[in-house]
Short mmCIF file of C-alpha atoms in Angstrom, two decimals:
data_model
loop_
_atom_site.label_atom_id
_atom_site.label_comp_id
_atom_site.label_asym_id
_atom_site.label_seq_id
_atom_site.Cartn_x
_atom_site.Cartn_y
_atom_site.Cartn_z
CA ILE G 966 184.85 96.77 152.48
CA ALA G 967 184.52 95.21 149.04
CA GLY G 968 187.94 93.54 148.73
CA ILE G 969 188.41 93.01 145.00
CA THR G 970 185.82 93.89 142.40
CA GLN G 971 185.83 92.96 138.73
CA ALA G 972 183.77 94.26 135.85
CA PRO G 973 181.99 93.16 133.83
CA THR G 974 180.65 89.97 135.40
CA SER G 975 180.27 88.43 131.98
CA GLN G 976 180.67 89.52 128.38
CA ILE G 977 180.10 88.14 124.91
CA LEU G 978 182.50 89.66 122.43
CA ALA G 979 182.95 89.45 118.68
CA ALA G 980 186.37 88.29 117.50
CA GLY G 981 188.64 91.18 116.60
CA ARG G 982 187.10 93.59 119.10
CA ARG G 983 189.08 95.31 121.83
CA MET G 984 188.06 94.66 125.43
CA THR G 985 189.25 95.86 128.83
CA LEU G 986 188.50 93.88 131.97
CA ARG G 987 188.52 96.03 135.08
CA CYS G 988 189.89 95.12 138.49
CA THR G 989 189.92 97.28 141.62
CA GLN G 990 191.02 96.43 145.14
CA ASP G 991 190.59 98.47 148.31
CA MET G 992 193.01 96.56 150.55
CA ARG G 993 196.07 98.66 149.59
CA HIS G 994 197.81 95.52 148.41
CA ASN G 995 201.06 96.02 146.55
CA ALA G 996 200.87 92.97 144.29
CA MET G 997 198.14 92.21 141.76
CA TYR G 998 197.64 89.39 139.27
CA TRP G 999 195.50 88.31 136.35
CA TYR G 1000 194.70 84.64 135.77
CA ARG G 1001 192.59 82.74 133.30
CA GLN G 1002 190.87 79.53 134.27
CA ASP G 1003 190.02 76.89 131.70
CA LEU G 1004 188.50 73.48 132.31
CA GLY G 1005 191.18 70.88 132.97
CA LEU G 1006 194.01 73.41 132.94
CA GLY G 1007 193.59 75.19 136.22
CA LEU G 1008 194.50 78.80 136.82
CA ARG G 1009 197.23 80.23 134.61
CA LEU G 1010 198.99 83.52 135.25
CA ILE G 1011 198.66 86.08 132.46
CA HIS G 1012 200.35 89.18 133.89
CA TYR G 1013 201.28 90.46 137.31
CA SER G 1014 202.38 93.62 139.08
CA ASN G 1015 204.51 93.61 142.21
CA THR G 1016 203.89 97.28 142.90
CA ALA G 1017 202.30 100.32 141.27
CA GLY G 1018 204.19 101.34 138.15
CA THR G 1019 205.62 97.89 137.41
CA THR G 1020 204.25 94.91 135.49
CA GLY G 1021 205.54 91.52 134.42
CA LYS G 1022 204.60 88.63 132.15
CA GLY G 1023 203.18 85.40 133.43
CA GLU G 1024 202.78 82.01 131.80
CA VAL G 1025 200.33 83.02 129.04
CA PRO G 1026 200.79 86.75 128.25
CA ASP G 1027 200.33 86.75 124.46
CA GLY G 1028 197.34 88.78 123.29
CA TYR G 1029 196.97 90.58 126.63
CA SER G 1030 198.34 93.79 128.11
CA VAL G 1031 198.10 95.39 131.54
CA SER G 1032 198.89 98.67 133.25
CA ARG G 1033 199.29 99.63 136.89
CA ALA G 1034 198.97 103.40 137.17
CA ASN G 1035 198.04 103.28 140.87
CA THR G 1036 197.80 100.82 143.75
CA ASP G 1037 194.10 100.06 143.43
CA ASP G 1038 193.50 99.40 139.72
CA PHE G 1039 194.89 96.74 137.40
CA PRO G 1040 193.02 96.58 134.07
CA LEU G 1041 193.58 93.78 131.57
CA THR G 1042 193.20 94.59 127.87
CA LEU G 1043 192.61 92.25 124.96
CA ALA G 1044 193.69 94.28 121.93
CA SER G 1045 192.00 92.07 119.34
CA ALA G 1046 190.02 89.22 120.89
CA VAL G 1047 190.22 85.68 119.50
CA PRO G 1048 188.00 82.67 120.33
CA SER G 1049 190.83 80.96 122.26
CA GLN G 1050 190.57 83.79 124.78
CA THR G 1051 187.17 82.50 125.85
CA SER G 1052 187.69 81.80 129.53
CA VAL G 1053 186.96 82.89 133.07
CA TYR G 1054 189.32 85.65 134.15
CA PHE G 1055 190.23 86.18 137.79
CA CYS G 1056 192.01 89.17 139.23
CA ALA G 1057 193.86 88.67 142.53
CA SER G 1058 195.94 90.69 144.95
CA SER G 1059 198.31 90.09 147.84
CA ALA G 1060 199.92 92.41 150.37
CA GLU G 1061 203.38 91.45 149.11
CA ARG G 1062 204.62 88.91 146.61
CA GLY G 1063 206.34 86.67 149.19
CA GLY G 1064 206.01 85.52 152.77
CA TYR G 1065 202.77 84.44 154.39
CA ASN G 1066 200.75 86.55 151.99
CA GLU G 1067 197.95 84.68 150.35
CA GLN G 1068 196.31 85.93 147.22
CA PHE G 1069 192.73 87.21 147.43
CA PHE G 1070 190.64 86.65 144.33
CA GLY G 1071 187.93 88.75 142.74
CA PRO G 1072 184.62 87.18 141.64
CA GLY G 1073 185.76 86.65 138.06
CA THR G 1074 184.71 87.75 134.57
CA ARG G 1075 183.27 85.15 132.22
CA LEU G 1076 184.31 86.12 128.68
CA THR G 1077 183.05 84.48 125.51
CA VAL G 1078 184.67 85.41 122.19
CA LEU G 1079 182.68 84.42 119.12
CA GLY D 334 208.57 75.46 134.15
CA GLN D 335 206.42 74.10 136.92
CA ASN D 336 204.64 70.75 137.07
CA ILE D 337 201.92 70.24 139.65
CA ASP D 338 199.84 67.07 139.81
CA GLN D 339 196.73 66.30 141.80
CA PRO D 340 193.88 63.83 141.26
CA THR D 341 190.99 65.04 139.12
CA GLU D 342 188.12 63.80 141.26
CA MET D 343 187.40 62.25 144.66
CA THR D 344 184.16 61.16 146.30
CA ALA D 345 183.55 60.65 149.99
CA THR D 346 180.70 60.25 152.45
CA GLU D 347 179.52 62.93 154.85
CA GLY D 348 181.43 62.65 158.14
CA ALA D 349 184.36 60.83 156.56
CA ILE D 350 187.95 61.91 155.95
CA VAL D 351 189.47 62.64 152.54
CA GLN D 352 193.11 63.23 151.68
CA ILE D 353 194.02 65.13 148.51
CA ASN D 354 197.58 64.59 147.36
CA CYS D 355 199.68 67.06 145.40
CA THR D 356 203.10 66.43 143.89
CA TYR D 357 205.18 69.16 142.34
CA GLN D 358 208.38 69.85 140.45
CA THR D 359 209.30 73.53 140.43
CA SER D 360 212.19 75.87 139.81
CA GLY D 361 212.80 77.03 143.37
CA PHE D 362 210.29 76.92 146.20
CA ASN D 363 208.75 79.69 148.29
CA GLY D 364 205.71 78.04 149.76
CA LEU D 365 202.71 75.88 148.92
CA PHE D 366 199.10 77.01 149.13
CA TRP D 367 195.77 75.22 149.12
CA TYR D 368 192.65 77.00 147.89
CA GLN D 369 189.00 75.98 147.88
CA GLN D 370 186.79 76.89 144.94
CA HIS D 371 183.05 76.30 144.85
CA ALA D 372 181.47 76.01 141.42
CA GLY D 373 181.05 79.41 139.80
CA GLU D 374 182.91 81.22 142.55
CA ALA D 375 186.38 82.60 143.20
CA PRO D 376 189.10 80.55 144.92
CA THR D 377 189.46 81.19 148.64
CA PHE D 378 192.58 80.59 150.72
CA LEU D 379 192.73 77.52 152.96
CA SER D 380 196.33 76.93 154.03
CA TYR D 381 199.99 77.76 153.55
CA ASN D 382 203.06 75.58 154.13
CA VAL D 383 206.66 76.69 153.69
CA LEU D 384 208.40 74.35 156.15
CA ASP D 385 208.09 70.57 156.35
CA GLY D 386 205.35 69.23 158.56
CA LEU D 387 201.69 69.50 159.33
CA GLU D 388 199.64 72.68 159.66
CA GLU D 389 196.25 72.21 161.30
CA LYS D 390 193.32 74.57 160.97
CA GLY D 391 190.12 73.21 162.40
CA ARG D 392 188.79 70.44 160.17
CA PHE D 393 191.46 71.09 157.54
CA SER D 394 195.13 70.13 157.77
CA SER D 395 197.92 70.47 155.23
CA PHE D 396 201.22 68.61 155.11
CA LEU D 397 204.42 69.39 153.25
CA SER D 398 207.57 67.43 152.44
CA ARG D 399 209.93 69.62 150.44
CA SER D 400 212.45 66.84 149.81
CA LYS D 401 209.74 64.69 148.23
CA GLY D 402 207.96 67.53 146.41
CA TYR D 403 204.76 66.41 148.08
CA SER D 404 201.85 67.89 149.96
CA TYR D 405 198.43 66.75 151.02
CA LEU D 406 195.26 68.44 152.22
CA LEU D 407 193.26 66.49 154.79
CA LEU D 408 189.59 67.25 155.19
CA LYS D 409 188.03 65.74 158.33
CA GLU D 410 184.40 65.35 159.38
CA LEU D 411 183.27 66.06 155.85
CA GLN D 412 180.19 68.21 155.38
CA MET D 413 178.06 68.70 152.28
CA LYS D 414 179.35 72.26 151.97
CA ASP D 415 182.88 70.84 151.48
CA SER D 416 181.87 69.73 147.98
CA ALA D 417 184.15 71.93 145.89
CA SER D 418 187.33 71.99 143.87
CA TYR D 419 190.60 72.09 145.85
CA LEU D 420 193.56 73.76 144.20
CA CYS D 421 197.20 73.09 145.05
CA ALA D 422 199.47 76.02 144.20
CA VAL D 423 203.24 76.34 144.49
CA ARG D 424 205.12 79.62 144.68
CA GLY D 425 208.35 79.13 142.80
CA GLY D 426 211.70 80.81 142.99
CA ASP D 427 210.33 83.74 140.97
CA TYR D 428 207.52 84.23 143.54
CA LYS D 429 204.84 83.43 140.95
CA LEU D 430 202.08 80.99 141.87
CA SER D 431 201.61 77.93 139.69
CA PHE D 432 198.35 76.04 140.14
CA GLY D 433 197.42 72.43 139.68
CA ALA D 434 194.30 71.67 137.67
CA GLY D 435 192.33 71.11 140.87
CA THR D 436 190.64 68.15 142.58
CA THR D 437 186.84 68.07 142.58
CA VAL D 438 185.58 66.59 145.83
CA THR D 439 181.99 65.37 145.98
CA VAL D 440 180.52 64.70 149.40
CA ARG D 441 177.59 62.28 149.45
CA ALA D 442 175.04 61.89 152.20
#
């Protein structure tokens, strides 16, 4: 059982390019999340999905989009990358959005935008 | 919005006890989580508090006071492998998690 996988592990991207970060979970969790982690700022929520077919905006959604076509996959797309999007991106999932349901995190994608 | 504060860094000796405090101001409250994150790795779940009081899990304990907007994580019998960042996270009324910036704990021999 893999849990949550993310791809790529790391990427260097030219500004203005389009990029999709992939996230797949095999735990049949309903809720999935995308965070970015920057030094001194902690984890910040970009977008989330409470169940397949629905998505919502987090704290820092600008410049990012997501889709949730099925339970397992939750890709994050940067339509036109900018240097301020240089960060470590973590995908997470939880069985449900509330209750005693902790979030499980993927290994992260380190993205550098030049 | 949410405001979550925790110290930036703490240092302790192997075998000692360290207490990491977290204060929060949030719109609604649906639980407080503590996560551990080793350098270059993903956060991993440590504890969850939704009611006031102490939750004990082996060497780790977490305390919550909802009226004071306060929690702490207590790490006992420190080991070198406990050197990591510890993240306090609050689930607000909208069920979204808001994280503090994290406390880096360094355990010295």
